[in-house]
Structure formats: C-alpha cells, structure tokens
Amino acid sequence: MRLLPVVALIALVVVPAPAAAAQPAGCDPLGSGTGECLLPFPNDWHTRPDPATPTGRRLALTPDVLPRNALGSAPNPTPWNRADGFSPGSTLIAHVPGLDPATSGLAPVTDIGRSLDADAPVVLLDAATGERWPHWAELDANDPQRRALLVHPARNLRDGHRYVVALRGLRDAAGGAIVPNPAFARVAGPDLAEDDPLRARQQQLRPALAALAAHGVDPRAAHVAWDFTVASTRSLTGDLFTIRDDALRELGSRAPASTVTGVTDFTPEQDARIAREITGRVTVPSYLTLPGGLPGSVLRRASDGTPRRSLFGPVDAQFRCEVPRSAFAQPSWPALYGHGLLGSRSEVGAGNVKAMAAEHGFTFCATDWIGMAQDDIPVVLAALADITLFAAIPERSQQGILNAIFVGRALAHPQGLVAHQAFRTDDGRPLVDTTRPLVFDGNSQGGILGGALVAASPDVRTAVLGVTGMNYGVLLNRSSDFAPFHQVLDLSYPDRLRQQVVLQLLQLLWDRGETNGYANHLGDRRVLMHIAFGDHQVANVAADVEARTIGARLVTPALAPGRSPDRVPHWGIEPARLPHAGSAMVVWDSGTPAPPTTNTPPTEPEYGRDPHSDPRSSVDARRQKAAFLTTGLVVDVCGGAPCTAPPTG
C-alpha cells in the first residue's frame, strides 16, 4: 500500500493545536485533571434517558466533550449519538497516576482467571445479574508518560446490559497505596448539598454504587467507580439488518440480476489448478449517499435515522470467480472468499485460494469489501486525521456486506450465475452445484469482517475465518499493519492518552461493520477459526476473545508445552472432542516466538518472521477447512498433536 505520500500530505496541513481550553462543562468530574473529557470511558455520564430505545438510554455526546484533533477541529457527534449504549467489546480506560500493575495485582493477559478473584483490584460487574466479568488489565505501553489504564473484557459484554466498574487497592511501584480519586471520594460519601457541583454526579452514580455494595464490593473503599450501558442488539445490528431485509424483500425468491464481463480459460500448462476465471457484476440496491456508492459515502437516512434507498439507484458489485479444473468433471461447491486488509477481489486469485479450490472442488467468488477495500485507503487516512469522517468506513462496509450477500445469492441460486454460459461446460452442464449450501472462507480482514457477513447472510451457515480476530479498537495497537496509519494518528491526535479514547470512539461505529458487533449472535452458525500463533498482523488475544464470545471450542492440544506464556493458555475456551460438530478454534504453530504481552505489535527481527500466511498455505489446514465447510465437522488433521504449519515465504 502506497501510504507514505498521503501521510506526508497530511503532515503538511496538521499543525500543533493551541493551548487546551478549560475543562468543558459536560466532562465527567471523576476524570478531572486528565485533560480528557470522556474519561473514565465508557461512561453513562455521557448518555441521556430515551424511552424509545431498547436500553432506555442514548449517547449524548457534544462537540465540546469529544477529542479535538491537532487543528482544533470539533467532531460532529451525530453518528455516535445514534447508539443506545457503548461497544460490547469496549476497552475500559482510566488514568491513575503512579499505578503499578504488578504491585496492585492487576490481572494480566497471561493470567485472565485472576480477574475473577474475590479481591481483584478491578471489578467489572453486570449490574443486573451481579456476574463478575473476566478481563485483563494493562498500562498503555505506547505512552511513556501518562500511560492509560486499559481494561479489556476477555469475552464480549452482553448486548443491552449495564455494567459497573470499580478500581480498588491500587498501589505504586514501591507498594504504597494510591490516594483515591478526590471527586469520587466525595461522591461515594454522604449526600452532598443541593448546590454542590458534584451533587448531580452523586445522584447519577447512586444505583451503580448500590449494585457494587449488594455484591460485596464496598464503594467507599474504591479509588473510583462508574457505570456504562452496552448498546442493544438493535442498535448494533439494526442498520445492516434493515438494508438486508429491505433488499431481500424486494428480491424475493429471484436471483439477483448479474452480468458476466469476462471469461478467461487456462490450459493446464498455464494453470494446473484453475480452468476458468470469470469476472462480472451483480446489481445490488444501494443505501449510500454518493453516486455508485463511491468511497466517502455514508448511509442515506430517513428523519428517524433509519437507512433508506439511495437517490442514485443501485450499485454494481464487481466479482471475480475461480473455477477449478475438477468442476468440468463434477460440479463444484459454491463459496465466497473474503479478501485481506484494504485489498480487493483480485485476492481470490492468490495461490492458496486456487489450491483450496483445486484440491477440494470449490468455486470461489469474491467482491470488494467496500468500505475497507483498496479504493477506501484515502478515506481511512482522512478519518484518522479527523474522526468526524470515520462513519464513512463502517457505513460503506455495511453496503459492502450487502454486496457480498447478493454475490453469494447469485452464485448459489439455480437461476443466478450458473444460468450464464460462462458457468457451464460446452455441453451445458453446470460448473457449480447450486443444490449445495453456500459457504464462506475469508482471511485476515476477510475473517474480521467475515463474522458480520456470516451473521447477516441468510445463505451462509458454515464459514472459515482464517487468521482472524475482532475489535479493531484492540487490534490496531497490536498489529504490525497499523504502523503507517499510526503516523497519521500521531500527527492528528499526538497525545497518546487521547489516542486511546479515539480508538474506542472509532470502535463504537466500527461495531456496525465488523464481527465485534455481531459476535454475540453467531451461536447458531458454524464457524471454524484458524489462528497463526504469534501472528504479527492479527493479535492472538483478539481471536481468544472472539472464540469465548461465539462459544467456539478449542482443538487440543493447541500448542506444545512451553510455547504459550499464559498461566492457563487460552483461558476460558472449552476443549473440543474431535470430530466436533460446531464452532471451533485451531491454533497453527510455525515456530514464531510468542507475541508481546503488551499492547504493542510483534515485529521482526525480535519476534521472528510473521506466520500470518502460514495456515492457509498448509495442505493439512486446507484439508480441515474443506471437511468443515462440506460436513460441518471439525476433524483431526494433526494426528492428535498440536497443529503445525510449515513457514512460507
């Protein structure tokens, strides 16, 4: 990706912001002194009652409380304020000067089970059920100065539930007790006078403090405590499911309109695996604001915020399909492929995809993940310079998911693509067996966005998510891919504490276009996760969170003894007994060192070569994927031992 010229251009226009203004009136007084109005985060202080939403609340952010970039630009809060709560995977952020994780006994990523100890210093509590939620806590390793405290849920929080957070027994590096937050000490104490500036905060927090006390946590002994509401299922999935339902209602039982634009036949000498490559387009209803759904589009909305049809008519979802040689003897299985980070449909022509098609009889078709495709790179960079522009990424991505649904329907429908001569032999026999169910295989970004597609598609019930994870708010700091994008973020939001707030605000919108917002609803789908141990691009910890959330079982033994730094490797993921009928996670080990235990990326040479491409390049991994996609069973292809993938490249 040629990003540096764009980064340099942004550098020319980004200048240092003027001195910070006084703390805005809407800031939480519990975060006073941090310089970040939204801290602690996420936080119901920044919501308002709304009886029209499933949670009874709605975000109430204002331009004054949102983080400004280096040019002093105030974000427009409208996209965020459509939500009735916060992300189910939101990282909790607080600033505690002098905090030492080790002496305080915070649960690290290597010992998540410790977070549920009765005396755990971080309490994350479901206010309705009293359930303590597993998590890990760390200081931001990217910030040598203020070092935000980051608390990550070890599995996604429940849609629509309210949670209470308490920090207690915190200590500095010398073991000395850290003085409680002064504002919180007053809020947690006796009733304040009507004219006291903290009176409103005390009244708002009373139910949360009562919930803590009811479940054995003394709020008066806490350093600070606060509460927040997780967005409802309708808030998280409503936009995508609305456009899906509207588009499919009009389509009915028909196949989407499609056109074949190119057919290339290969001799065995030209390509021993693929006999025919087909390109074309499928017509899809558009819900975007710009003609043709161009990059930078957002969803067109009615006055009540509901997505509605574009004024510019439908869009064309361009596709590319790879037909294996075996399909000319026996019709192939219909399959969608999901491409990688800011890539394109052309990745369906990669060697590993061709090998999967040829070895196991799949015709793979791909369309661009618009919103997160190659053409969107300038929009992504601009959005990191000014978060007001960010809604264009997840909202265009939702149209991209709808496009994939339509391409998949066209591929699997008996009157769809198979009706074109390009998808038939010379004597008229179909090259794709439309009596077989449509399946999905995606890698990297194709896996991260693929979970949302699988949740939304009425046709895909079985999928492989390769080298996957979810929740970009957690992934970005831990990905080697993020380095050039981080340059833009450093220019536009140079304060690293502010960056953590920005990443979580972005995740609030990203939930609607990636697996994180849909993971709680993948339980009725069969999903096989293939993970590269020590992956430099998609962090293993994010895959573990996804597996716990969707209820995937772990194929064991997952790693050879001593390979994982965790006290209990893959904590909280139940083992699978093979063959296993249902969702599962398989870890493929190429010998790469274990990844960092901090929120930083593994990079060469310290962390060895990147194993990101190894699982999909393994014959055994492809054999396991094919068995799963065609039978729904996870089978043993590693002889009862930990799975290993030969290094590639």
Coordinates of N, CA and C in Angstrom, one line a residue, residues 245-412:
D245 N -32.8 -6.7 5.0 CA -34.2 -7.2 4.9 C -34.9 -6.4 3.8
D246 N -34.7 -5.1 3.6 CA -35.3 -4.4 2.6 C -34.9 -4.9 1.2
A247 N -33.6 -5.1 1.0 CA -33.1 -5.6 -0.3 C -33.6 -7.0 -0.6
L248 N -33.6 -7.9 0.3 CA -34.0 -9.3 0.1 C -35.5 -9.4 0.0
R249 N -36.3 -8.5 0.6 CA -37.7 -8.5 0.5 C -38.1 -8.2 -1.0
E250 N -37.4 -7.2 -1.5 CA -37.7 -6.9 -2.9 C -37.3 -8.0 -3.9
L251 N -36.1 -8.6 -3.6 CA -35.6 -9.7 -4.4 C -36.5 -10.9 -4.4
G252 N -37.1 -11.2 -3.2 CA -37.9 -12.4 -3.1 C -37.2 -13.6 -3.4
S253 N -37.8 -14.5 -4.2 CA -37.2 -15.8 -4.5 C -36.3 -15.8 -5.8
R254 N -36.2 -14.6 -6.4 CA -35.5 -14.5 -7.6 C -34.0 -14.4 -7.4
A255 N -33.2 -14.7 -8.4 CA -31.8 -14.4 -8.4 C -31.5 -13.0 -8.6
P256 N -30.5 -12.4 -8.0 CA -30.1 -11.0 -8.3 C -29.7 -10.9 -9.8
A257 N -29.9 -9.7 -10.4 CA -29.5 -9.5 -11.8 C -28.0 -9.5 -11.8
S258 N -27.4 -10.2 -12.9 CA -26.0 -10.3 -13.0 C -25.6 -10.2 -14.4
T259 N -24.3 -9.8 -14.6 CA -23.7 -9.7 -16.0 C -22.3 -10.3 -15.9
V260 N -22.0 -11.1 -16.9 CA -20.6 -11.6 -17.0 C -19.9 -10.7 -17.9
T261 N -18.7 -10.2 -17.5 CA -18.0 -9.2 -18.3 C -16.7 -9.8 -18.9
G262 N -16.3 -11.0 -18.4 CA -15.0 -11.5 -18.9 C -14.9 -13.0 -18.5
V263 N -14.4 -13.8 -19.5 CA -14.1 -15.2 -19.3 C -12.7 -15.5 -19.8
T264 N -11.9 -16.1 -19.0 CA -10.5 -16.5 -19.4 C -10.4 -18.0 -19.1
D265 N -10.1 -18.7 -20.1 CA -9.9 -20.2 -20.0 C -8.3 -20.4 -20.0
F266 N -7.9 -21.2 -19.1 CA -6.5 -21.5 -19.0 C -6.2 -23.0 -19.4
T267 N -5.1 -23.2 -20.1 CA -4.7 -24.5 -20.4 C -4.0 -25.1 -19.1
P268 N -3.9 -26.4 -19.0 CA -3.2 -27.0 -17.8 C -1.8 -26.4 -17.7
E269 N -1.1 -26.1 -18.8 CA 0.2 -25.6 -18.7 C 0.2 -24.2 -18.2
Q270 N -0.9 -23.4 -18.4 CA -1.0 -22.0 -17.9 C -1.3 -22.0 -16.4
D271 N -2.2 -22.9 -16.0 CA -2.7 -23.0 -14.6 C -3.2 -24.4 -14.4
A272 N -2.4 -25.2 -13.6 CA -2.8 -26.6 -13.4 C -4.0 -26.7 -12.5
R273 N -4.4 -25.7 -11.8 CA -5.4 -25.8 -10.8 C -6.7 -25.2 -11.2
I274 N -6.7 -24.0 -11.9 CA -7.9 -23.3 -12.3 C -8.0 -23.4 -13.8
A275 N -9.3 -23.8 -14.2 CA -9.5 -23.9 -15.6 C -10.1 -22.6 -16.2
R276 N -10.9 -21.9 -15.4 CA -11.6 -20.7 -15.9 C -11.7 -19.6 -14.8
E277 N -11.4 -18.4 -15.3 CA -11.6 -17.2 -14.4 C -12.7 -16.4 -15.0
I278 N -13.7 -16.0 -14.2 CA -14.9 -15.3 -14.7 C -15.0 -14.0 -13.9
T279 N -15.2 -12.9 -14.6 CA -15.5 -11.6 -13.9 C -16.9 -11.1 -14.4
G280 N -17.4 -10.2 -13.5 CA -18.7 -9.7 -13.8 C -19.2 -8.8 -12.7
R281 N -20.5 -8.6 -12.7 CA -21.1 -7.7 -11.8 C -22.5 -8.1 -11.4
V282 N -22.9 -7.9 -10.2 CA -24.2 -8.2 -9.6 C -24.9 -6.9 -9.2
T283 N -26.1 -6.7 -9.6 CA -26.8 -5.5 -9.2 C -27.4 -5.6 -7.8
V284 N -27.1 -4.5 -7.0 CA -27.5 -4.5 -5.6 C -28.1 -3.2 -5.3
P285 N -29.3 -3.2 -4.5 CA -29.8 -1.9 -4.1 C -28.8 -1.2 -3.3
S286 N -28.7 0.1 -3.5 CA -27.8 1.0 -2.7 C -28.5 1.8 -1.7
Y287 N -27.8 1.9 -0.6 CA -28.3 2.7 0.6 C -27.4 3.8 0.9
L288 N -26.5 4.2 0.0 CA -25.4 5.1 0.2 C -25.8 6.5 -0.4
T289 N -25.1 7.5 0.1 CA -25.4 8.9 -0.3 C -24.8 9.3 -1.6
L290 N -23.7 8.7 -2.0 CA -23.0 9.2 -3.2 C -23.3 8.3 -4.4
P291 N -23.2 8.8 -5.6 CA -23.5 8.0 -6.8 C -22.5 6.8 -6.9
G292 N -23.1 5.7 -7.2 CA -22.3 4.5 -7.3 C -21.7 4.0 -6.0
G293 N -22.1 4.6 -4.9 CA -21.6 4.2 -3.6 C -20.1 4.5 -3.4
L294 N -19.7 5.6 -4.0 CA -18.3 6.0 -4.0 C -17.6 6.0 -2.6
P295 N -16.3 5.8 -2.5 CA -15.6 6.0 -1.2 C -16.0 7.3 -0.6
G296 N -16.2 7.3 0.7 CA -16.7 8.5 1.4 C -18.2 8.6 1.6
S297 N -18.9 7.6 1.0 CA -20.3 7.5 1.2 C -20.7 7.1 2.6
V298 N -21.8 7.6 3.1 CA -22.4 7.1 4.3 C -23.8 6.6 4.0
L299 N -24.5 6.0 4.9 CA -25.8 5.6 4.7 C -26.8 6.7 4.5
R300 N -27.6 6.7 3.6 CA -28.7 7.7 3.5 C -29.8 7.3 4.5
R301 N -30.3 8.3 5.2 CA -31.2 8.0 6.3 C -32.5 8.8 6.2
A302 N -33.5 8.2 6.7 CA -34.8 8.9 6.9 C -34.6 9.8 8.2
S303 N -35.6 10.6 8.4 CA -35.6 11.6 9.5 C -35.4 10.9 10.9
D304 N -35.9 9.6 11.0 CA -35.8 8.9 12.2 C -34.4 8.2 12.3
G305 N -33.6 8.3 11.3 CA -32.3 7.7 11.3 C -32.2 6.3 10.6
T306 N -33.4 5.8 10.2 CA -33.4 4.5 9.5 C -32.8 4.6 8.1
P307 N -31.9 3.7 7.8 CA -31.4 3.7 6.4 C -32.5 3.6 5.3
R308 N -32.2 4.3 4.2 CA -33.2 4.2 3.1 C -32.5 4.2 1.8
R309 N -33.2 3.8 0.7 CA -32.6 3.7 -0.6 C -31.9 4.9 -1.1
S310 N -30.8 4.7 -1.8 CA -30.0 5.8 -2.4 C -30.9 6.6 -3.4
L311 N -30.6 7.8 -3.6 CA -31.3 8.6 -4.6 C -30.7 8.3 -6.0
F312 N -29.6 7.6 -6.0 CA -28.9 7.4 -7.3 C -29.0 5.9 -7.9
G313 N -30.0 5.2 -7.3 CA -30.2 3.9 -7.9 C -29.2 2.8 -7.3
P314 N -29.3 1.6 -7.9 CA -28.5 0.5 -7.4 C -27.0 0.7 -7.7
V315 N -26.2 -0.2 -7.1 CA -24.7 -0.2 -7.3 C -24.4 -1.6 -8.0
D316 N -23.3 -1.6 -8.6 CA -22.8 -2.9 -9.2 C -21.7 -3.4 -8.3
A317 N -21.9 -4.6 -7.8 CA -20.9 -5.4 -7.0 C -20.1 -6.2 -8.0
Q318 N -18.8 -5.7 -8.2 CA -18.0 -6.4 -9.2 C -17.5 -7.7 -8.5
F319 N -17.4 -8.8 -9.3 CA -17.0 -10.0 -8.8 C -15.9 -10.7 -9.6
R320 N -15.2 -11.6 -9.0 CA -14.2 -12.4 -9.8 C -14.4 -13.8 -9.2
C321 N -14.5 -14.8 -10.1 CA -14.6 -16.2 -9.7 C -13.5 -17.1 -10.3
E322 N -13.1 -18.1 -9.5 CA -12.1 -19.0 -9.9 C -12.7 -20.4 -9.9
V323 N -12.8 -21.0 -11.1 CA -13.4 -22.3 -11.3 C -12.3 -23.4 -11.4
P324 N -12.3 -24.4 -10.5 CA -11.2 -25.4 -10.6 C -11.5 -26.4 -11.8
R325 N -10.4 -27.0 -12.2 CA -10.5 -28.0 -13.3 C -11.5 -29.1 -12.9
S326 N -11.5 -29.5 -11.7 CA -12.4 -30.6 -11.3 C -13.9 -30.3 -11.6
A327 N -14.2 -29.0 -11.7 CA -15.6 -28.7 -11.9 C -16.1 -29.1 -13.2
F328 N -15.2 -29.3 -14.2 CA -15.6 -29.7 -15.5 C -16.0 -31.2 -15.5
A329 N -15.6 -32.0 -14.5 CA -16.0 -33.4 -14.3 C -17.1 -33.5 -13.4
Q330 N -17.1 -32.7 -12.3 CA -18.1 -32.8 -11.3 C -18.4 -31.4 -10.8
P331 N -19.6 -30.9 -10.7 CA -19.9 -29.5 -10.3 C -19.3 -29.2 -9.0
S332 N -18.8 -28.0 -8.8 CA -18.1 -27.6 -7.6 C -19.0 -27.0 -6.6
W333 N -18.5 -26.8 -5.4 CA -19.2 -26.3 -4.3 C -19.2 -24.7 -4.4
P334 N -20.3 -24.0 -4.2 CA -20.3 -22.6 -4.2 C -19.7 -22.0 -3.0
A335 N -18.8 -21.0 -3.1 CA -18.1 -20.5 -2.0 C -17.7 -19.0 -2.2
L336 N -17.9 -18.2 -1.2 CA -17.5 -16.8 -1.2 C -16.1 -16.7 -0.5
Y337 N -15.3 -15.8 -1.0 CA -14.0 -15.6 -0.4 C -13.9 -14.1 0.0
G338 N -13.3 -13.9 1.2 CA -13.2 -12.6 1.8 C -11.7 -12.1 1.8
H339 N -11.4 -11.0 1.2 CA -10.0 -10.6 1.0 C -9.5 -9.8 2.2
G340 N -8.2 -9.6 2.2 CA -7.4 -9.0 3.3 C -7.5 -7.5 3.4
L341 N -6.7 -6.9 4.3 CA -6.7 -5.5 4.7 C -6.6 -4.6 3.5
L342 N -7.7 -3.8 3.3 CA -7.7 -2.8 2.3 C -7.3 -3.3 0.9
G343 N -7.7 -4.5 0.6 CA -7.3 -5.2 -0.6 C -8.5 -5.2 -1.6
S344 N -8.6 -6.2 -2.4 CA -9.6 -6.2 -3.5 C -10.0 -7.7 -3.8
R345 N -11.0 -7.8 -4.6 CA -11.5 -9.1 -5.0 C -10.4 -9.9 -5.8
S346 N -9.4 -9.3 -6.3 CA -8.3 -10.0 -7.0 C -7.6 -11.0 -6.2
E347 N -7.7 -10.9 -4.8 CA -7.0 -11.8 -3.9 C -7.6 -13.2 -4.0
V348 N -8.8 -13.3 -4.6 CA -9.3 -14.7 -4.8 C -8.4 -15.5 -5.8
G349 N -7.6 -14.8 -6.5 CA -6.6 -15.5 -7.4 C -5.3 -15.8 -6.7
A350 N -5.2 -15.6 -5.4 CA -4.0 -16.0 -4.7 C -3.7 -17.5 -4.8
G351 N -2.5 -17.9 -4.6 CA -2.1 -19.3 -4.8 C -2.8 -20.2 -3.8
N352 N -3.0 -19.7 -2.5 CA -3.6 -20.6 -1.5 C -5.1 -20.8 -1.8
V353 N -5.7 -19.8 -2.4 CA -7.2 -19.9 -2.7 C -7.3 -20.8 -3.9
K354 N -6.5 -20.7 -4.9 CA -6.5 -21.6 -6.0 C -6.3 -23.1 -5.6
A355 N -5.3 -23.2 -4.6 CA -5.0 -24.6 -4.2 C -6.3 -25.2 -3.4
M356 N -6.9 -24.3 -2.6 CA -8.1 -24.8 -1.9 C -9.2 -25.2 -2.9
A357 N -9.4 -24.4 -3.9 CA -10.4 -24.7 -4.9 C -10.1 -26.0 -5.7
A358 N -8.8 -26.1 -6.1 CA -8.4 -27.3 -6.9 C -8.4 -28.6 -6.1
E359 N -7.9 -28.5 -4.8 CA -7.8 -29.7 -4.0 C -9.1 -30.2 -3.5
H360 N -10.1 -29.3 -3.4 CA -11.4 -29.8 -2.7 C -12.6 -29.4 -3.4
G361 N -12.5 -28.9 -4.7 CA -13.7 -28.7 -5.5 C -14.6 -27.6 -5.1
F362 N -14.0 -26.4 -4.9 CA -14.8 -25.2 -4.6 C -14.6 -24.2 -5.8
T363 N -15.7 -23.6 -6.1 CA -15.6 -22.3 -7.0 C -15.7 -21.1 -6.0
F364 N -14.6 -20.4 -5.9 CA -14.6 -19.2 -5.0 C -14.9 -18.0 -5.9
C365 N -15.8 -17.2 -5.4 CA -16.1 -15.9 -5.9 C -15.9 -14.8 -4.9
A366 N -15.4 -13.7 -5.3 CA -15.1 -12.6 -4.3 C -15.6 -11.2 -4.9
T367 N -16.0 -10.4 -4.0 CA -16.3 -9.0 -4.4 C -15.5 -8.1 -3.4
D368 N -15.3 -6.9 -3.7 CA -14.5 -6.0 -2.8 C -15.3 -5.7 -1.6
W369 N -14.6 -5.8 -0.4 CA -15.2 -5.3 0.9 C -15.2 -3.8 0.8
I370 N -16.2 -3.2 0.1 CA -16.1 -1.7 0.0 C -16.3 -1.2 1.4
G371 N -15.7 -0.1 1.6 CA -15.6 0.5 3.0 C -14.2 0.2 3.6
M372 N -13.7 -1.0 3.3 CA -12.4 -1.5 3.8 C -11.7 -2.1 2.6
A373 N -11.7 -1.5 1.4 CA -11.1 -2.0 0.2 C -10.0 -1.0 -0.2
Q374 N -9.3 -1.4 -1.3 CA -8.2 -0.6 -1.8 C -8.6 0.9 -2.1
D375 N -9.8 1.0 -2.7 CA -10.2 2.4 -3.0 C -10.5 3.2 -1.8
D376 N -10.7 2.6 -0.6 CA -11.0 3.4 0.6 C -9.8 3.9 1.3
I377 N -8.6 3.6 0.9 CA -7.4 4.0 1.7 C -7.4 5.5 1.9
P378 N -7.6 6.4 0.9 CA -7.6 7.8 1.2 C -8.6 8.2 2.3
V379 N -9.8 7.6 2.3 CA -10.8 7.9 3.3 C -10.4 7.4 4.7
V380 N -9.8 6.2 4.8 CA -9.3 5.7 6.0 C -8.3 6.7 6.6
L381 N -7.3 7.2 5.8 CA -6.3 8.1 6.3 C -6.9 9.4 6.7
A382 N -7.9 9.9 5.9 CA -8.5 11.2 6.3 C -9.3 11.0 7.6
A383 N -9.9 9.9 7.8 CA -10.7 9.7 9.0 C -9.8 9.6 10.3
L384 N -8.6 9.1 10.1 CA -7.6 9.1 11.2 C -7.1 10.5 11.5
A385 N -7.2 11.4 10.5 CA -6.9 12.8 10.7 C -8.0 13.6 11.4
D386 N -9.2 13.2 11.1 CA -10.4 13.9 11.6 C -11.5 12.8 11.8
I387 N -11.8 12.4 13.0 CA -12.7 11.3 13.3 C -14.2 11.6 12.8
T388 N -14.5 12.9 12.6 CA -15.8 13.2 12.0 C -16.1 12.4 10.7
L389 N -15.0 12.1 10.0 CA -15.1 11.4 8.7 C -15.2 9.9 8.8
F390 N -15.1 9.4 10.0 CA -14.9 8.0 10.2 C -16.2 7.2 9.8
A391 N -17.4 7.7 10.0 CA -18.6 7.0 9.8 C -18.7 6.4 8.4
A392 N -17.9 7.0 7.4 CA -17.9 6.5 6.0 C -17.3 5.1 5.9
I393 N -16.5 4.7 6.9 CA -15.9 3.4 6.8 C -16.8 2.3 7.2
P394 N -17.4 2.3 8.4 CA -18.3 1.2 8.7 C -19.6 1.3 8.0
E395 N -20.1 2.4 7.6 CA -21.4 2.5 6.9 C -21.2 2.0 5.4
R396 N -20.1 2.4 4.8 CA -19.9 1.8 3.4 C -19.6 0.3 3.5
S397 N -19.0 -0.1 4.6 CA -18.7 -1.5 4.8 C -20.0 -2.3 4.9
Q398 N -21.1 -1.7 5.5 CA -22.3 -2.4 5.6 C -22.9 -2.6 4.2
Q399 N -22.8 -1.6 3.3 CA -23.2 -1.8 1.9 C -22.3 -2.9 1.3
G400 N -21.0 -3.0 1.6 CA -20.1 -4.0 1.1 C -20.6 -5.4 1.6
I401 N -21.0 -5.5 2.8 CA -21.5 -6.8 3.3 C -22.8 -7.2 2.5
L402 N -23.7 -6.2 2.3 CA -24.9 -6.5 1.5 C -24.5 -6.9 0.1
N403 N -23.5 -6.3 -0.5 CA -23.0 -6.7 -1.8 C -22.6 -8.1 -1.8
A404 N -21.8 -8.5 -0.8 CA -21.4 -9.9 -0.7 C -22.5 -10.9 -0.6
I405 N -23.5 -10.5 0.2 CA -24.7 -11.3 0.3 C -25.4 -11.6 -1.1
F406 N -25.4 -10.5 -1.9 CA -26.1 -10.6 -3.2 C -25.2 -11.4 -4.2
V407 N -23.9 -11.2 -4.1 CA -23.0 -12.0 -5.0 C -23.1 -13.5 -4.6
G408 N -23.2 -13.8 -3.3 CA -23.4 -15.1 -2.8 C -24.7 -15.7 -3.2
R409 N -25.8 -14.9 -3.2 CA -27.1 -15.4 -3.6 C -27.0 -15.7 -5.1
A410 N -26.4 -14.8 -5.9 CA -26.3 -15.1 -7.3 C -25.5 -16.3 -7.6
L411 N -24.5 -16.6 -6.9 CA -23.7 -17.8 -7.1 C -24.4 -19.1 -6.8
A412 N -25.2 -19.1 -5.7 CA -25.9 -20.3 -5.2 C -27.3 -20.5 -5.8

